[in-house]
Short mmCIF file of C-alpha atoms in Angstrom, two decimals:
data_model
loop_
_atom_site.label_atom_id
_atom_site.label_comp_id
_atom_site.label_asym_id
_atom_site.label_seq_id
_atom_site.Cartn_x
_atom_site.Cartn_y
_atom_site.Cartn_z
CA LEU A 26 -75.84 -55.34 151.77
CA ARG A 27 -78.80 -53.15 152.63
CA GLY A 28 -79.58 -55.31 155.65
CA GLN A 29 -75.96 -54.95 156.81
CA ALA A 30 -76.18 -51.17 156.42
CA HIS A 31 -79.23 -51.05 158.70
CA LEU A 32 -77.58 -53.43 161.15
CA ARG A 33 -74.38 -51.34 161.25
CA ASP A 34 -76.44 -48.22 161.98
CA GLY A 35 -76.93 -49.82 165.37
CA THR A 36 -80.15 -48.11 166.42
CA ASP A 37 -83.20 -49.96 167.65
CA THR A 38 -85.34 -48.44 164.88
CA GLU A 39 -83.06 -49.92 162.21
CA MET A 40 -83.36 -53.55 163.33
CA ASN A 41 -86.76 -54.30 161.79
CA PRO A 42 -85.78 -52.92 158.34
CA ALA A 43 -82.53 -54.91 158.60
CA ILE A 44 -84.49 -58.07 159.35
CA GLU A 45 -86.75 -57.49 156.34
CA PHE A 46 -83.79 -57.02 154.01
CA PHE A 47 -82.18 -60.20 155.35
CA ARG A 48 -85.43 -62.12 154.87
CA GLU A 49 -85.58 -60.89 151.28
CA ALA A 50 -81.99 -62.03 150.72
CA ILE A 51 -82.90 -65.48 152.05
CA ARG A 52 -85.93 -65.65 149.75
CA ARG A 53 -83.51 -65.07 146.87
CA ASP A 54 -80.85 -67.48 148.15
CA GLU A 55 -81.74 -69.79 151.03
CA ARG A 56 -78.06 -70.74 151.41
CA PHE A 57 -76.88 -67.17 152.09
CA ALA A 58 -75.37 -67.76 155.54
CA GLN A 59 -74.64 -64.07 156.18
CA ALA A 60 -78.34 -63.21 155.82
CA HIS A 61 -79.30 -65.88 158.36
CA ALA A 62 -76.65 -64.55 160.73
CA GLY A 63 -77.93 -61.01 160.09
CA ILE A 64 -81.45 -61.95 161.17
CA ALA A 65 -80.06 -63.58 164.31
CA GLN A 66 -77.94 -60.51 165.10
CA ALA A 67 -80.74 -58.00 164.53
CA GLN A 68 -83.24 -59.98 166.61
CA ALA A 69 -80.65 -60.47 169.37
CA LEU A 70 -79.93 -56.73 169.44
CA LYS A 71 -83.65 -56.05 169.80
CA GLY A 72 -83.63 -58.33 172.82
CA LEU A 73 -80.49 -56.73 174.21
CA TRP A 74 -82.13 -53.30 173.98
CA ARG A 75 -85.46 -54.66 175.29
CA VAL A 76 -87.43 -53.23 172.37
CA GLY A 77 -90.33 -55.50 171.66
CA MET A 78 -88.72 -58.90 171.22
CA THR A 79 -91.34 -61.64 171.30
CA GLN A 80 -90.93 -65.37 171.78
CA ALA A 81 -91.44 -65.73 168.03
CA ASP A 82 -88.51 -63.36 167.51
CA PHE A 83 -86.36 -65.48 169.84
CA ASP A 84 -87.34 -68.62 167.97
CA GLU A 85 -86.58 -67.02 164.61
CA ALA A 86 -83.23 -65.74 165.87
CA PHE A 87 -82.16 -69.13 167.26
CA ALA A 88 -83.23 -70.87 164.05
CA ALA A 89 -81.38 -68.27 161.97
CA SER A 90 -78.15 -68.63 163.96
CA ARG A 91 -78.41 -72.42 163.75
CA ARG A 92 -78.95 -72.26 159.97
CA ALA A 93 -76.07 -69.82 159.50
CA LEU A 94 -73.75 -72.19 161.38
CA GLU A 95 -74.98 -75.18 159.35
CA LEU A 96 -74.10 -73.28 156.17
CA GLU A 97 -70.89 -71.70 157.47
CA PRO A 98 -69.57 -73.29 160.69
CA ARG A 99 -66.75 -70.74 161.02
CA MET A 100 -68.93 -67.60 161.02
CA PRO A 101 -68.19 -65.49 164.12
CA GLU A 102 -71.30 -63.31 163.62
CA ALA A 103 -73.58 -66.32 164.06
CA TYR A 104 -71.80 -67.30 167.28
CA ILE A 105 -72.05 -63.74 168.59
CA ALA A 106 -75.78 -63.59 167.83
CA ARG A 107 -76.45 -66.94 169.48
CA ALA A 108 -74.34 -65.92 172.49
CA MET A 109 -76.43 -62.75 172.91
CA LEU A 110 -79.62 -64.83 172.80
CA LEU A 111 -78.26 -67.35 175.30
CA SER A 112 -77.19 -64.52 177.57
CA LEU A 113 -80.67 -63.00 177.43
CA GLN A 114 -82.06 -66.34 178.53
CA GLY A 115 -79.61 -66.58 181.43
CA ARG A 116 -77.72 -69.51 179.87
CA THR A 117 -74.36 -68.08 180.92
CA ASP A 118 -72.07 -71.06 180.33
CA GLU A 119 -73.40 -71.65 176.82
CA ALA A 120 -73.14 -67.94 176.02
CA ASN A 121 -69.53 -67.92 177.27
CA GLN A 122 -68.68 -70.81 174.94
CA ASP A 123 -70.17 -69.06 171.91
CA TYR A 124 -68.46 -65.74 172.67
CA GLU A 125 -65.14 -67.53 173.12
CA GLU A 126 -65.62 -69.37 169.83
CA ALA A 127 -66.40 -66.09 168.05
CA ILE A 128 -63.22 -64.54 169.46
CA ARG A 129 -61.21 -67.62 168.50
CA LEU A 130 -62.50 -67.35 164.93
CA ASN A 131 -61.94 -63.58 164.74
CA PRO A 132 -59.61 -62.29 167.47
CA ALA A 133 -59.96 -58.74 166.12
CA SER A 134 -63.75 -58.62 166.45
CA PHE A 135 -64.74 -55.49 168.37
CA ASP A 136 -68.33 -56.75 168.67
CA ALA A 137 -67.32 -60.12 170.12
CA HIS A 138 -65.08 -58.55 172.74
CA TYR A 139 -67.51 -55.78 173.65
CA LEU A 140 -70.59 -57.99 173.91
CA TYR A 141 -68.67 -60.69 175.78
CA ALA A 142 -67.35 -58.07 178.24
CA ARG A 143 -70.87 -56.76 178.71
CA HIS A 144 -72.17 -60.29 179.27
CA ARG A 145 -69.44 -61.07 181.83
CA PHE A 146 -70.06 -57.78 183.62
CA GLN A 147 -73.82 -58.35 183.78
CA SER A 148 -73.17 -61.87 185.08
CA GLY A 149 -71.18 -60.37 187.97
CA GLU A 150 -67.86 -61.66 186.61
CA PHE A 151 -66.09 -58.32 186.86
CA GLU A 152 -62.56 -59.77 186.90
CA ARG A 153 -63.24 -61.60 183.64
CA ALA A 154 -64.93 -58.59 182.06
CA ALA A 155 -61.99 -56.22 182.68
CA PRO A 156 -59.51 -57.67 180.14
CA LEU A 157 -62.27 -57.82 177.53
CA TYR A 158 -63.15 -54.18 178.10
CA GLU A 159 -59.44 -53.38 177.92
CA ALA A 160 -59.27 -55.04 174.49
CA VAL A 161 -62.29 -52.99 173.42
CA GLY A 162 -60.48 -49.83 174.51
CA TYR A 163 -57.44 -50.73 172.45
CA PHE A 164 -59.63 -51.54 169.44
CA ALA A 165 -61.11 -48.06 169.80
CA ILE A 166 -57.62 -46.54 169.92
CA ALA A 167 -56.67 -48.48 166.79
CA ALA A 168 -59.78 -47.19 165.02
CA ILE A 169 -58.91 -43.61 165.97
CA PHE A 170 -55.37 -44.00 164.67
CA TRP A 171 -56.62 -45.60 161.48
CA ARG A 172 -58.69 -42.49 160.80
CA TRP A 173 -55.82 -40.18 161.75
CA ARG A 174 -53.21 -41.97 159.64
CA ALA A 175 -53.58 -39.69 156.62
CA THR A 176 -53.55 -36.45 158.60
CA ALA A 177 -50.74 -37.21 161.05
CA GLN A 178 -47.83 -34.82 160.65
CA ARG A 179 -45.22 -36.51 162.81
CA ASP A 180 -44.71 -40.00 164.22
CA GLY A 181 -43.99 -38.46 167.62
CA MET A 182 -47.48 -36.98 167.69
CA ILE A 183 -49.06 -40.38 167.05
CA PHE A 184 -46.96 -41.99 169.77
CA THR A 185 -47.87 -39.24 172.25
CA TRP A 186 -51.57 -39.69 171.54
CA TYR A 187 -51.18 -43.45 171.87
CA LEU A 188 -49.69 -42.99 175.34
CA ILE A 189 -52.45 -40.62 176.37
CA LEU A 190 -55.29 -42.77 175.08
CA SER A 191 -53.87 -46.04 176.39
CA SER A 192 -53.41 -44.39 179.82
CA ILE A 193 -57.06 -43.40 179.78
CA VAL A 194 -58.07 -46.98 178.93
CA ARG A 195 -55.89 -48.33 181.77
CA PHE A 196 -57.36 -45.77 184.18
CA PHE A 197 -60.92 -46.88 183.47
CA ILE A 198 -60.02 -50.57 183.67
CA GLU A 199 -58.17 -50.17 186.97
CA PHE A 200 -60.81 -48.04 188.66
#
């Protein structure tokens, strides 16, 4: 859990502590698939942010994603991590397959949609990136409404904000 907390923090300085916590979890239970996937995700994020990822880090990340999928073949996080690594290596078709599998396994995954959209955009596939970014925008709207649910006074207010926010998402997707 501590490794996940560092990973969720999402800053480049938190990736190395996250990796260490995941390694410790694996020392305690080699079959802990989530810890293997966590190492792969943290290493892949280091590569994505271009913060000191070595070839040894790549190798560890690929091995960790492979081990996570051996232990738990339906783990979207492992597919996402491997897709990020493949994307960093320019292996676009393989990365696309892994992102699509992650989305198939968890259609509500913000990370899968966002990182896949980013990958498609960076690959010059703007038309394919747009609907993924649109999904990310709607996930963000859903997250906002989830936080507002307890404080909302009237249903009309929520609907009005939905229209405003969804219009903003559409604006950015269209232009």
